[in-house]
């Protein structure tokens, strides 16, 4: 059986919080917080497992605006989307929340079907982005994967047909012997360090990728 996705509900009104939990409990694993400060503490502990946050705006101790401000200061929380919930629904309030990093806005009283669709759609969007990023970026070096390197190079050349480029390709001599001797973990560290050093020492704007086990490629605008 598939594990339920986790949602953090940050809401000071006990009745509203219990209603949200009852509406969503069949489909999701709910974590409750009574105010923004408690919500931030739970976020700190569980952000890697959270699929979504439902956030009230007006709360004691730490309101929704402050919650979004503090969340936005930590890059590691960027992958957790937020739907703001409020009874106000003013345009200025919505704009303020969106500017602080909220992803969507739902007005109370809740229409269950609208709420469920927005929650589901936002979670699916987040998971799709994660999958694309895993395919796009090499997990060891942080460079583009082979497929996406070729794709980006193709786009760049097509968009700038009159611009000359240089292609720099580097591989590690005898890498298999290193792998056999020192192991995969140590050699992954070598690859990550080498990729970083090459990237920071190649001048100019570039497209960089890992196109083989120990092979890196960099395309840069030609210079004399």
Tab-separated table of N, CA and C in Angstrom, residues 2-3 17 38 43 54 60 73 76 91 118-120 129 131 143 152 169 172 183 191 203 205 209 217 224:
chain	number	residue	atom	x	y	z
A	2	UNK	N	0.534	2.230	-0.851
A	2	UNK	CA	1.331	3.454	-0.955
A	2	UNK	C	1.196	4.298	0.310
A	3	UNK	N	2.334	4.801	0.794
A	3	UNK	CA	2.332	5.625	1.995
A	3	UNK	C	1.651	6.964	1.712
A	17	UNK	N	-9.140	23.807	12.296
A	17	UNK	CA	-8.060	22.831	12.132
A	17	UNK	C	-8.601	21.402	12.104
A	38	UNK	N	5.065	27.179	16.141
A	38	UNK	CA	5.027	25.714	16.249
A	38	UNK	C	5.164	25.081	14.868
A	43	UNK	N	8.259	22.162	10.768
A	43	UNK	CA	8.871	22.229	9.437
A	43	UNK	C	10.352	21.892	9.500
A	54	UNK	N	-0.591	23.761	4.645
A	54	UNK	CA	-1.787	24.600	4.634
A	54	UNK	C	-1.620	25.622	5.756
A	60	UNK	N	-1.899	34.023	16.518
A	60	UNK	CA	-1.050	34.592	17.564
A	60	UNK	C	0.356	34.017	17.492
A	73	UNK	N	13.714	32.271	4.206
A	73	UNK	CA	15.120	32.519	4.529
A	73	UNK	C	15.959	31.243	4.516
A	76	UNK	N	16.621	25.246	2.174
A	76	UNK	CA	16.246	23.829	2.259
A	76	UNK	C	14.742	23.625	2.357
A	91	UNK	N	-7.358	41.273	-1.991
A	91	UNK	CA	-6.337	41.193	-3.036
A	91	UNK	C	-4.959	41.530	-2.471
A	118	UNK	N	-6.854	21.636	-5.488
A	118	UNK	CA	-5.667	22.494	-5.398
A	118	UNK	C	-4.544	21.794	-4.640
A	119	UNK	N	-4.889	21.117	-3.562
A	119	UNK	CA	-3.890	20.359	-2.805
A	119	UNK	C	-3.267	19.286	-3.687
A	120	UNK	N	-4.101	18.499	-4.343
A	120	UNK	CA	-3.613	17.400	-5.182
A	120	UNK	C	-2.768	17.908	-6.342
A	129	UNK	N	8.300	18.178	-10.621
A	129	UNK	CA	9.524	18.983	-10.649
A	129	UNK	C	10.691	18.199	-10.065
A	131	UNK	N	11.076	14.929	-10.009
A	131	UNK	CA	11.465	13.892	-10.971
A	131	UNK	C	12.279	14.489	-12.105
A	143	UNK	N	26.303	18.575	-12.207
A	143	UNK	CA	26.283	19.002	-13.604
A	143	UNK	C	25.059	18.413	-14.299
A	152	UNK	N	20.485	20.954	-24.008
A	152	UNK	CA	20.797	22.373	-23.810
A	152	UNK	C	21.748	22.895	-24.887
A	169	UNK	N	36.244	18.963	-23.325
A	169	UNK	CA	35.907	17.639	-22.814
A	169	UNK	C	37.062	17.125	-21.968
A	172	UNK	N	38.997	11.283	-16.773
A	172	UNK	CA	40.024	10.880	-15.813
A	172	UNK	C	40.708	9.623	-16.331
A	183	UNK	N	37.170	2.532	-4.051
A	183	UNK	CA	35.741	2.371	-3.820
A	183	UNK	C	34.912	3.493	-4.418
A	191	UNK	N	35.069	12.842	-8.255
A	191	UNK	CA	34.300	13.372	-9.380
A	191	UNK	C	33.645	14.711	-9.026
A	203	UNK	N	36.283	29.941	-17.979
A	203	UNK	CA	35.809	31.320	-18.024
A	203	UNK	C	34.554	31.459	-18.886
A	205	UNK	N	30.216	32.288	-19.667
A	205	UNK	CA	28.973	31.540	-19.544
A	205	UNK	C	29.129	30.186	-20.221
A	209	UNK	N	28.177	19.494	-18.324
A	209	UNK	CA	27.496	18.225	-18.108
A	209	UNK	C	28.452	17.084	-17.827
A	217	UNK	N	31.890	17.586	-19.930
A	217	UNK	CA	31.912	18.416	-21.129
A	217	UNK	C	31.402	19.814	-20.783
A	224	UNK	N	39.572	34.057	-28.053
A	224	UNK	CA	40.903	33.858	-28.662
A	224	UNK	C	41.917	33.527	-27.580
